[in-house]
Amino acid sequence: MTEPGNPSADVQSNADARPKPNEKLVKVFDSEQESEALVVKGLLDSAGIDSDLTSASMVQDAFPGLGGMLILVREEDEEAARRLIAEGRRSSTESETDDDPTAEIAIIEEPPPRA
């Protein structure tokens, strides 16, 4: 039995959360920006969908950060992951188009006359 504060137990539970190498994984998201991929991975993690973030195509030892990032999930989680990502994009777009009076500053062509 493992102890709650045991670091090796924490490592084991983190290893169990990632998809196993022999499982069928599918790509649900890709991005040129690592930061965007990390946000999406966090969204999936918070929804309880295990995912694997990996670098795309380029040899990362020679070209770190080039080639983009891929997020892979288990085949059975694909539909839920795609739906969650689509909802996240939709809510992000909606928040950008809200009529927020603080979002825009009126441009004044001529400065007001001085008193």
N, CA, C and O atoms as a GROMACS GRO file, in nm:
protein
  460
    1MET      N    1   0.085  -0.118   0.000
    1MET     CA    2   0.000   0.000   0.000
    1MET      C    3   0.089   0.123   0.000
    1MET      O    4   0.190   0.125   0.070
    2THR      N    5   0.053   0.226  -0.076
    2THR     CA    6   0.136   0.346  -0.087
    2THR      C    7   0.090   0.451   0.013
    2THR      O    8  -0.027   0.458   0.049
    3GLU      N    9   0.186   0.531   0.056
    3GLU     CA   10   0.156   0.639   0.150
    3GLU      C   11   0.121   0.765   0.072
    3GLU      O   12   0.177   0.788  -0.035
    4PRO      N   13   0.029   0.850   0.124
    4PRO     CA   14  -0.013   0.970   0.053
    4PRO      C   15   0.102   1.065   0.021
    4PRO      O   16   0.100   1.128  -0.085
    5GLY      N   17   0.201   1.080   0.107
    5GLY     CA   18   0.310   1.173   0.085
    5GLY      C   19   0.428   1.112   0.012
    5GLY      O   20   0.531   1.177  -0.005
    6ASN      N   21   0.415   0.988  -0.031
    6ASN     CA   22   0.525   0.916  -0.094
    6ASN      C   23   0.546   0.968  -0.236
    6ASN      O   24   0.456   0.957  -0.319
    7PRO      N   25   0.665   1.027  -0.266
    7PRO     CA   26   0.689   1.082  -0.400
    7PRO      C   27   0.681   0.977  -0.510
    7PRO      O   28   0.638   1.009  -0.621
    8SER      N   29   0.722   0.854  -0.483
    8SER     CA   30   0.716   0.752  -0.588
    8SER      C   31   0.571   0.718  -0.621
    8SER      O   32   0.542   0.680  -0.735
    9ALA      N   33   0.480   0.730  -0.525
    9ALA     CA   34   0.338   0.707  -0.552
    9ALA      C   35   0.282   0.818  -0.639
    9ALA      O   36   0.200   0.794  -0.727
   10ASP      N   37   0.328   0.944  -0.613
   10ASP     CA   38   0.283   1.057  -0.696
   10ASP      C   39   0.330   1.041  -0.839
   10ASP      O   40   0.255   1.069  -0.932
   11VAL      N   41   0.453   0.996  -0.859
   11VAL     CA   42   0.506   0.974  -0.993
   11VAL      C   43   0.426   0.865  -1.064
   11VAL      O   44   0.394   0.877  -1.182
   12GLN      N   45   0.394   0.759  -0.991
   12GLN     CA   46   0.317   0.649  -1.049
   12GLN      C   47   0.179   0.695  -1.090
   12GLN      O   48   0.132   0.658  -1.198
   13SER      N   49   0.111   0.777  -1.007
   13SER     CA   50  -0.023   0.822  -1.042
   13SER      C   51  -0.018   0.916  -1.162
   13SER      O   52  -0.110   0.914  -1.244
   14ASN      N   53   0.088   0.998  -1.176
   14ASN     CA   54   0.102   1.084  -1.293
   14ASN      C   55   0.128   1.000  -1.418
   14ASN      O   56   0.078   1.034  -1.526
   15ALA      N   57   0.203   0.893  -1.406
   15ALA     CA   58   0.230   0.806  -1.520
   15ALA      C   59   0.103   0.736  -1.565
   15ALA      O   60   0.083   0.713  -1.684
   16ASP      N   61   0.016   0.700  -1.471
   16ASP     CA   62  -0.109   0.634  -1.506
   16ASP      C   63  -0.205   0.729  -1.578
   16ASP      O   64  -0.290   0.684  -1.655
   17ALA      N   65  -0.192   0.859  -1.555
   17ALA     CA   66  -0.283   0.956  -1.616
   17ALA      C   67  -0.258   0.971  -1.766
   17ALA      O   68  -0.352   0.998  -1.841
   18ARG      N   69  -0.135   0.955  -1.810
   18ARG     CA   70  -0.104   0.968  -1.953
   18ARG      C   71  -0.146   0.841  -2.026
   18ARG      O   72  -0.143   0.732  -1.970
   19PRO      N   73  -0.186   0.857  -2.153
   19PRO     CA   74  -0.218   0.738  -2.232
   19PRO      C   75  -0.097   0.646  -2.242
   19PRO      O   76   0.017   0.692  -2.248
   20LYS      N   77  -0.122   0.518  -2.244
   20LYS     CA   78  -0.013   0.419  -2.253
   20LYS      C   79   0.034   0.408  -2.398
   20LYS      O   80  -0.045   0.430  -2.490
   21PRO      N   81   0.161   0.375  -2.420
   21PRO     CA   82   0.216   0.372  -2.556
   21PRO      C   83   0.145   0.277  -2.652
   21PRO      O   84   0.141   0.303  -2.772
   22ASN      N   85   0.088   0.168  -2.602
   22ASN     CA   86   0.024   0.071  -2.690
   22ASN      C   87  -0.123   0.102  -2.718
   22ASN      O   88  -0.188   0.032  -2.795
   23GLU      N   89  -0.175   0.209  -2.656
   23GLU     CA   90  -0.314   0.246  -2.680
   23GLU      C   91  -0.326   0.319  -2.814
   23GLU      O   92  -0.232   0.383  -2.860
   24LYS      N   93  -0.443   0.308  -2.875
   24LYS     CA   94  -0.471   0.378  -2.999
   24LYS      C   95  -0.497   0.524  -2.964
   24LYS      O   96  -0.593   0.556  -2.894
   25LEU      N   97  -0.408   0.614  -3.013
   25LEU     CA   98  -0.422   0.756  -2.986
   25LEU      C   99  -0.458   0.829  -3.115
   25LEU      O  100  -0.416   0.790  -3.224
   26VAL      N  101  -0.536   0.935  -3.101
   26VAL     CA  102  -0.575   1.015  -3.216
   26VAL      C  103  -0.542   1.161  -3.189
   26VAL      O  104  -0.547   1.207  -3.075
   27LYS      N  105  -0.509   1.234  -3.295
   27LYS     CA  106  -0.478   1.375  -3.283
   27LYS      C  107  -0.609   1.453  -3.277
   27LYS      O  108  -0.696   1.437  -3.362
   28VAL      N  109  -0.622   1.538  -3.175
   28VAL     CA  110  -0.741   1.621  -3.162
   28VAL      C  111  -0.710   1.769  -3.175
   28VAL      O  112  -0.800   1.852  -3.190
   29PHE      N  113  -0.581   1.803  -3.170
   29PHE     CA  114  -0.544   1.945  -3.177
   29PHE      C  115  -0.399   1.956  -3.220
   29PHE      O  116  -0.315   1.875  -3.181
   30ASP      N  117  -0.372   2.059  -3.301
   30ASP     CA  118  -0.232   2.092  -3.332
   30ASP      C  119  -0.219   2.242  -3.341
   30ASP      O  120  -0.314   2.313  -3.374
   31SER      N  121  -0.101   2.290  -3.310
   31SER     CA  122  -0.076   2.433  -3.311
   31SER      C  123   0.072   2.459  -3.333
   31SER      O  124   0.157   2.380  -3.293
   32GLU      N  125   0.101   2.571  -3.396
   32GLU     CA  126   0.240   2.614  -3.410
   32GLU      C  127   0.291   2.672  -3.278
   32GLU      O  128   0.411   2.675  -3.253
   33GLN      N  129   0.198   2.717  -3.194
   33GLN     CA  130   0.234   2.782  -3.069
   33GLN      C  131   0.226   2.685  -2.952
   33GLN      O  132   0.120   2.628  -2.923
   34GLU      N  133   0.337   2.665  -2.885
   34GLU     CA  134   0.339   2.575  -2.770
   34GLU      C  135   0.246   2.625  -2.660
   34GLU      O  136   0.179   2.545  -2.594
   35SER      N  137   0.242   2.757  -2.639
   35SER     CA  138   0.156   2.812  -2.533
   35SER      C  139   0.009   2.782  -2.559
   35SER      O  140  -0.064   2.751  -2.465
   36GLU      N  141  -0.036   2.789  -2.684
   36GLU     CA  142  -0.175   2.757  -2.718
   36GLU      C  143  -0.203   2.610  -2.690
   36GLU      O  144  -0.308   2.575  -2.635
   37ALA      N  145  -0.110   2.523  -2.728
   37ALA     CA  146  -0.126   2.380  -2.704
   37ALA      C  147  -0.132   2.349  -2.554
   37ALA      O  148  -0.208   2.262  -2.511
   38LEU      N  149  -0.052   2.420  -2.476
   38LEU     CA  150  -0.053   2.399  -2.331
   38LEU      C  151  -0.187   2.441  -2.270
   38LEU      O  152  -0.236   2.377  -2.177
   39VAL      N  153  -0.246   2.548  -2.321
   39VAL     CA  154  -0.377   2.591  -2.273
   39VAL      C  155  -0.482   2.485  -2.303
   39VAL      O  156  -0.564   2.451  -2.218
   40VAL      N  157  -0.480   2.432  -2.426
   40VAL     CA  158  -0.577   2.329  -2.464
   40VAL      C  159  -0.555   2.202  -2.382
   40VAL      O  160  -0.652   2.139  -2.339
   41LYS      N  161  -0.430   2.166  -2.359
   41LYS     CA  162  -0.401   2.048  -2.277
   41LYS      C  163  -0.456   2.068  -2.135
   41LYS      O  164  -0.513   1.976  -2.077
   42GLY      N  165  -0.440   2.187  -2.082
   42GLY     CA  166  -0.494   2.218  -1.950
   42GLY      C  167  -0.646   2.208  -1.946
   42GLY      O  168  -0.703   2.161  -1.848
   43LEU      N  169  -0.710   2.252  -2.055
   43LEU     CA  170  -0.856   2.242  -2.066
   43LEU      C  171  -0.899   2.096  -2.063
   43LEU      O  172  -0.993   2.059  -1.993
   44LEU      N  173  -0.829   2.012  -2.140
   44LEU     CA  174  -0.861   1.869  -2.142
   44LEU      C  175  -0.834   1.805  -2.007
   44LEU      O  176  -0.915   1.726  -1.958
   45ASP      N  177  -0.721   1.838  -1.946
   45ASP     CA  178  -0.687   1.782  -1.814
   45ASP      C  179  -0.793   1.820  -1.710
   45ASP      O  180  -0.832   1.736  -1.628
   46SER      N  181  -0.839   1.946  -1.715
   46SER     CA  182  -0.938   1.989  -1.616
   46SER      C  183  -1.072   1.919  -1.634
   46SER      O  184  -1.151   1.909  -1.540
   47ALA      N  185  -1.098   1.869  -1.756
   47ALA     CA  186  -1.221   1.795  -1.783
   47ALA      C  187  -1.203   1.645  -1.758
   47ALA      O  188  -1.296   1.567  -1.777
   48GLY      N  189  -1.084   1.606  -1.715
   48GLY     CA  190  -1.059   1.465  -1.685
   48GLY      C  191  -1.026   1.382  -1.808
   48GLY      O  192  -1.035   1.259  -1.803
   49ILE      N  193  -0.989   1.446  -1.918
   49ILE     CA  194  -0.952   1.374  -2.040
   49ILE      C  195  -0.800   1.366  -2.045
   49ILE      O  196  -0.732   1.468  -2.057
   50ASP      N  197  -0.746   1.244  -2.035
   50ASP     CA  198  -0.602   1.224  -2.040
   50ASP      C  199  -0.551   1.254  -2.180
   50ASP      O  200  -0.612   1.211  -2.279
   51SER      N  201  -0.440   1.326  -2.188
   51SER     CA  202  -0.386   1.362  -2.318
   51SER      C  203  -0.235   1.358  -2.315
   51SER      O  204  -0.173   1.357  -2.209
   52ASP      N  205  -0.177   1.357  -2.433
   52ASP     CA  206  -0.032   1.357  -2.447
   52ASP      C  207   0.005   1.472  -2.540
   52ASP      O  208  -0.044   1.479  -2.653
   53LEU      N  209   0.090   1.561  -2.493
   53LEU     CA  210   0.138   1.674  -2.572
   53LEU      C  211   0.273   1.636  -2.629
   53LEU      O  212   0.364   1.600  -2.555
   54THR      N  213   0.286   1.643  -2.760
   54THR     CA  214   0.410   1.603  -2.824
   54THR      C  215   0.447   1.701  -2.933
   54THR      O  216   0.361   1.771  -2.987
   55SER      N  217   0.574   1.706  -2.965
   55SER     CA  218   0.622   1.794  -3.072
   55SER      C  219   0.597   1.728  -3.207
   55SER      O  220   0.609   1.607  -3.221
   56ALA      N  221   0.564   1.810  -3.304
   56ALA     CA  222   0.535   1.759  -3.438
   56ALA      C  223   0.660   1.761  -3.524
   56ALA      O  224   0.736   1.858  -3.521
   57SER      N  225   0.681   1.660  -3.598
   57SER     CA  226   0.775   1.640  -3.707
   57SER      C  227   0.922   1.674  -3.687
   57SER      O  228   1.005   1.586  -3.708
   58MET      N  229   0.958   1.792  -3.648
   58MET     CA  230   1.100   1.830  -3.644
   58MET      C  231   1.173   1.757  -3.531
   58MET      O  232   1.114   1.727  -3.427
   59VAL      N  233   1.299   1.728  -3.553
   59VAL     CA  234   1.382   1.666  -3.450
   59VAL      C  235   1.406   1.771  -3.342
   59VAL      O  236   1.471   1.873  -3.368
   60GLN      N  237   1.353   1.748  -3.224
   60GLN     CA  238   1.354   1.851  -3.121
   60GLN      C  239   1.493   1.877  -3.062
   60GLN      O  240   1.516   1.984  -3.006
   61ASP      N  241   1.585   1.782  -3.074
   61ASP     CA  242   1.721   1.807  -3.025
   61ASP      C  243   1.789   1.913  -3.112
   61ASP      O  244   1.865   1.995  -3.060
   62ALA      N  245   1.764   1.910  -3.241
   62ALA     CA  246   1.828   2.004  -3.334
   62ALA      C  247   1.746   2.131  -3.352
   62ALA      O  248   1.804   2.239  -3.368
   63PHE      N  249   1.612   2.120  -3.349
   63PHE     CA  250   1.524   2.234  -3.375
   63PHE      C  251   1.417   2.245  -3.267
   63PHE      O  252   1.299   2.222  -3.295
   64PRO      N  253   1.454   2.279  -3.144
   64PRO     CA  254   1.355   2.284  -3.037
   64PRO      C  255   1.246   2.387  -3.065
   64PRO      O  256   1.274   2.501  -3.101
   65GLY      N  257   1.122   2.344  -3.047
   65GLY     CA  258   1.008   2.433  -3.063
   65GLY      C  259   0.960   2.452  -3.206
   65GLY      O  260   0.857   2.514  -3.228
   66LEU      N  261   1.034   2.398  -3.304
   66LEU     CA  262   0.991   2.412  -3.443
   66LEU      C  263   0.906   2.293  -3.484
   66LEU      O  264   0.929   2.180  -3.440
   67GLY      N  265   0.810   2.319  -3.569
   67GLY     CA  266   0.726   2.210  -3.619
   67GLY      C  267   0.592   2.201  -3.551
   67GLY      O  268   0.506   2.125  -3.596
   68GLY      N  269   0.571   2.276  -3.446
   68GLY     CA  270   0.441   2.278  -3.381
   68GLY      C  271   0.425   2.170  -3.274
   68GLY      O  272   0.516   2.092  -3.246
   69MET      N  273   0.307   2.170  -3.218
   69MET     CA  274   0.274   2.077  -3.110
   69MET      C  275   0.146   2.003  -3.144
   69MET      O  276   0.056   2.058  -3.208
   70LEU      N  277   0.138   1.878  -3.102
   70LEU     CA  278   0.020   1.794  -3.122
   70LEU      C  279  -0.034   1.751  -2.987
   70LEU      O  280   0.041   1.727  -2.893
   71ILE      N  281  -0.166   1.740  -2.979
   71ILE     CA  282  -0.228   1.682  -2.860
   71ILE      C  283  -0.299   1.555  -2.904
   71ILE      O  284  -0.382   1.557  -2.995
   72LEU      N  285  -0.263   1.446  -2.839
   72LEU     CA  286  -0.320   1.314  -2.868
   72LEU      C  287  -0.403   1.269  -2.749
   72LEU      O  288  -0.366   1.292  -2.634
   73VAL      N  289  -0.515   1.204  -2.778
   73VAL     CA  290  -0.600   1.146  -2.673
   73VAL      C  291  -0.635   1.003  -2.712
   73VAL      O  292  -0.616   0.961  -2.826
   74ARG      N  293  -0.685   0.928  -2.615
   74ARG     CA  294  -0.732   0.793  -2.644
   74ARG      C  295  -0.846   0.800  -2.744
   74ARG      O  296  -0.922   0.897  -2.747
   75GLU      N  297  -0.857   0.698  -2.825
   75GLU     CA  298  -0.961   0.694  -2.928
   75GLU      C  299  -1.100   0.712  -2.869
   75GLU      O  300  -1.184   0.781  -2.928
   76GLU      N  301  -1.125   0.652  -2.755
   76GLU     CA  302  -1.258   0.662  -2.694
   76GLU      C  303  -1.287   0.801  -2.638
   76GLU      O  304  -1.403   0.834  -2.612
   77ASP      N  305  -1.184   0.884  -2.617
   77ASP     CA  306  -1.202   1.020  -2.566
   77ASP      C  307  -1.206   1.126  -2.677
   77ASP      O  308  -1.225   1.244  -2.650
   78GLU      N  309  -1.189   1.082  -2.802
   78GLU     CA  310  -1.177   1.178  -2.913
   78GLU      C  311  -1.298   1.271  -2.924
   78GLU      O  312  -1.281   1.393  -2.931
   79GLU      N  313  -1.418   1.216  -2.925
   79GLU     CA  314  -1.538   1.298  -2.944
   79GLU      C  315  -1.553   1.402  -2.833
   79GLU      O  316  -1.580   1.518  -2.860
   80ALA      N  317  -1.536   1.360  -2.709
   80ALA     CA  318  -1.549   1.452  -2.596
   80ALA      C  319  -1.441   1.560  -2.601
   80ALA      O  320  -1.468   1.676  -2.572
   81ALA      N  321  -1.319   1.522  -2.639
   81ALA     CA  322  -1.210   1.618  -2.647
   81ALA      C  323  -1.236   1.722  -2.756
   81ALA      O  324  -1.218   1.842  -2.734
   82ARG      N  325  -1.278   1.677  -2.874
   82ARG     CA  326  -1.307   1.770  -2.984
   82ARG      C  327  -1.422   1.865  -2.949
   82ARG      O  328  -1.417   1.983  -2.982
   83ARG      N  329  -1.523   1.812  -2.881
   83ARG     CA  330  -1.637   1.895  -2.840
   83ARG      C  331  -1.591   2.002  -2.740
   83ARG      O  332  -1.630   2.118  -2.750
   84LEU      N  333  -1.508   1.962  -2.644
   84LEU     CA  334  -1.458   2.054  -2.543
   84LEU      C  335  -1.371   2.164  -2.606
   84LEU      O  336  -1.382   2.281  -2.569
   85ILE      N  337  -1.286   2.126  -2.701
   85ILE     CA  338  -1.200   2.223  -2.769
   85ILE      C  339  -1.286   2.320  -2.850
   85ILE      O  340  -1.260   2.441  -2.850
   86ALA      N  341  -1.388   2.269  -2.920
   86ALA     CA  342  -1.477   2.355  -2.999
   86ALA      C  343  -1.552   2.452  -2.908
   86ALA      O  344  -1.567   2.570  -2.943
   87GLU      N  345  -1.600   2.406  -2.793
   87GLU     CA  346  -1.670   2.494  -2.699
   87GLU      C  347  -1.576   2.601  -2.647
   87GLU      O  348  -1.616   2.716  -2.630
   88GLY      N  349  -1.451   2.565  -2.621
   88GLY     CA  350  -1.352   2.662  -2.575
   88GLY      C  351  -1.325   2.768  -2.679
   88GLY      O  352  -1.313   2.886  -2.647
   89ARG      N  353  -1.314   2.726  -2.804
   89ARG     CA  354  -1.292   2.824  -2.912
   89ARG      C  355  -1.414   2.914  -2.928
   89ARG      O  356  -1.400   3.035  -2.948
   90ARG      N  357  -1.533   2.856  -2.920
   90ARG     CA  358  -1.656   2.934  -2.937
   90ARG      C  359  -1.669   3.037  -2.825
   90ARG      O  360  -1.703   3.153  -2.852
   91SER      N  361  -1.643   2.998  -2.702
   91SER     CA  362  -1.657   3.093  -2.590
   91SER      C  363  -1.548   3.200  -2.598
   91SER      O  364  -1.572   3.314  -2.559
   92SER      N  365  -1.431   3.165  -2.649
   92SER     CA  366  -1.324   3.263  -2.667
   92SER      C  367  -1.363   3.366  -2.772
   92SER      O  368  -1.340   3.485  -2.753
   93THR      N  369  -1.421   3.321  -2.882
   93THR     CA  370  -1.464   3.411  -2.988
   93THR      C  371  -1.578   3.500  -2.942
   93THR      O  372  -1.581   3.619  -2.974
   94GLU      N  373  -1.671   3.444  -2.866
   94GLU     CA  374  -1.783   3.523  -2.816
   94GLU      C  375  -1.737   3.632  -2.721
   94GLU      O  376  -1.790   3.743  -2.723
   95SER      N  377  -1.639   3.602  -2.637
   95SER     CA  378  -1.592   3.702  -2.542
   95SER      C  379  -1.518   3.815  -2.613
   95SER      O  380  -1.515   3.927  -2.563
   96GLU      N  381  -1.459   3.787  -2.728
   96GLU     CA  382  -1.390   3.891  -2.804
   96GLU      C  383  -1.487   3.985  -2.873
   96GLU      O  384  -1.453   4.100  -2.901
   97THR      N  385  -1.608   3.938  -2.902
   97THR     CA  386  -1.705   4.020  -2.975
   97THR      C  387  -1.811   4.082  -2.886
   97THR      O  388  -1.901   4.149  -2.937
   98ASP      N  389  -1.804   4.062  -2.756
   98ASP     CA  390  -1.902   4.123  -2.666
   98ASP      C  391  -1.892   4.275  -2.673
   98ASP      O  392  -1.785   4.330  -2.698
   99ASP      N  393  -2.004   4.342  -2.652
   99ASP     CA  394  -2.006   4.487  -2.651
   99ASP      C  395  -1.963   4.538  -2.514
   99ASP      O  396  -2.046   4.581  -2.434
  100ASP      N  397  -1.837   4.531  -2.489
  100ASP     CA  398  -1.780   4.576  -2.364
  100ASP      C  399  -1.735   4.721  -2.381
  100ASP      O  400  -1.643   4.747  -2.459
  101PRO      N  401  -1.797   4.816  -2.312
  101PRO     CA  402  -1.760   4.956  -2.331
  101PRO      C  403  -1.616   4.986  -2.293
  101PRO      O  404  -1.560   5.086  -2.339
  102THR      N  405  -1.556   4.902  -2.211
  102THR     CA  406  -1.417   4.928  -2.173
  102THR      C  407  -1.318   4.871  -2.274
  102THR      O  408  -1.198   4.895  -2.263
  103ALA      N  409  -1.368   4.796  -2.372
  103ALA     CA  410  -1.279   4.732  -2.467
  103ALA      C  411  -1.231   4.827  -2.576
  103ALA      O  412  -1.128   4.801  -2.639
  104GLU      N  413  -1.303   4.935  -2.598
  104GLU     CA  414  -1.264   5.028  -2.702
  104GLU      C  415  -1.246   5.168  -2.644
  104GLU      O  416  -1.316   5.209  -2.552
  105ILE      N  417  -1.150   5.238  -2.700
  105ILE     CA  418  -1.126   5.375  -2.659
  105ILE      C  419  -1.157   5.464  -2.778
  105ILE      O  420  -1.109   5.439  -2.889
  106ALA      N  421  -1.236   5.566  -2.756
  106ALA     CA  422  -1.270   5.657  -2.865
  106ALA      C  423  -1.146   5.733  -2.909
  106ALA      O  424  -1.069   5.782  -2.827
  107ILE      N  425  -1.129   5.742  -3.039
  107ILE     CA  426  -1.015   5.815  -3.094
  107ILE      C  427  -1.060   5.958  -3.120
  107ILE      O  428  -1.161   5.982  -3.186
  108ILE      N  429  -0.984   6.053  -3.069
  108ILE     CA  430  -1.014   6.195  -3.087
  108ILE      C  431  -0.921   6.248  -3.195
  108ILE      O  432  -0.799   6.240  -3.182
  109GLU      N  433  -0.981   6.301  -3.302
  109GLU     CA  434  -0.901   6.354  -3.412
  109GLU      C  435  -0.822   6.476  -3.368
  109GLU      O  436  -0.701   6.484  -3.390
  110GLU      N  437  -0.889   6.571  -3.307
  110GLU     CA  438  -0.825   6.695  -3.262
  110GLU      C  439  -0.834   6.702  -3.110
  110GLU      O  440  -0.938   6.670  -3.053
  111PRO      N  441  -0.729   6.741  -3.046
  111PRO     CA  442  -0.738   6.755  -2.900
  111PRO      C  443  -0.837   6.866  -2.863
  111PRO      O  444  -0.853   6.962  -2.939
  112PRO      N  445  -0.901   6.855  -2.750
  112PRO     CA  446  -0.995   6.959  -2.709
  112PRO      C  447  -0.921   7.093  -2.689
  112PRO      O  448  -0.804   7.094  -2.653
  113PRO      N  449  -0.990   7.206  -2.714
  113PRO     CA  450  -0.925   7.335  -2.695
  113PRO      C  451  -0.888   7.356  -2.549
  113PRO      O  452  -0.960   7.315  -2.458
  114ARG      N  453  -0.775   7.421  -2.531
  114ARG     CA  454  -0.729   7.448  -2.393
  114ARG      C  455  -0.799   7.571  -2.338
  114ARG      O  456  -0.824   7.666  -2.411
  115ALA      N  457  -0.830   7.569  -2.215
  115ALA     CA  458  -0.901   7.683  -2.152
  115ALA      C  459  -0.806   7.787  -2.104
  115ALA      O  460  -0.848   7.889  -2.049
   0.00000   0.00000   0.00000
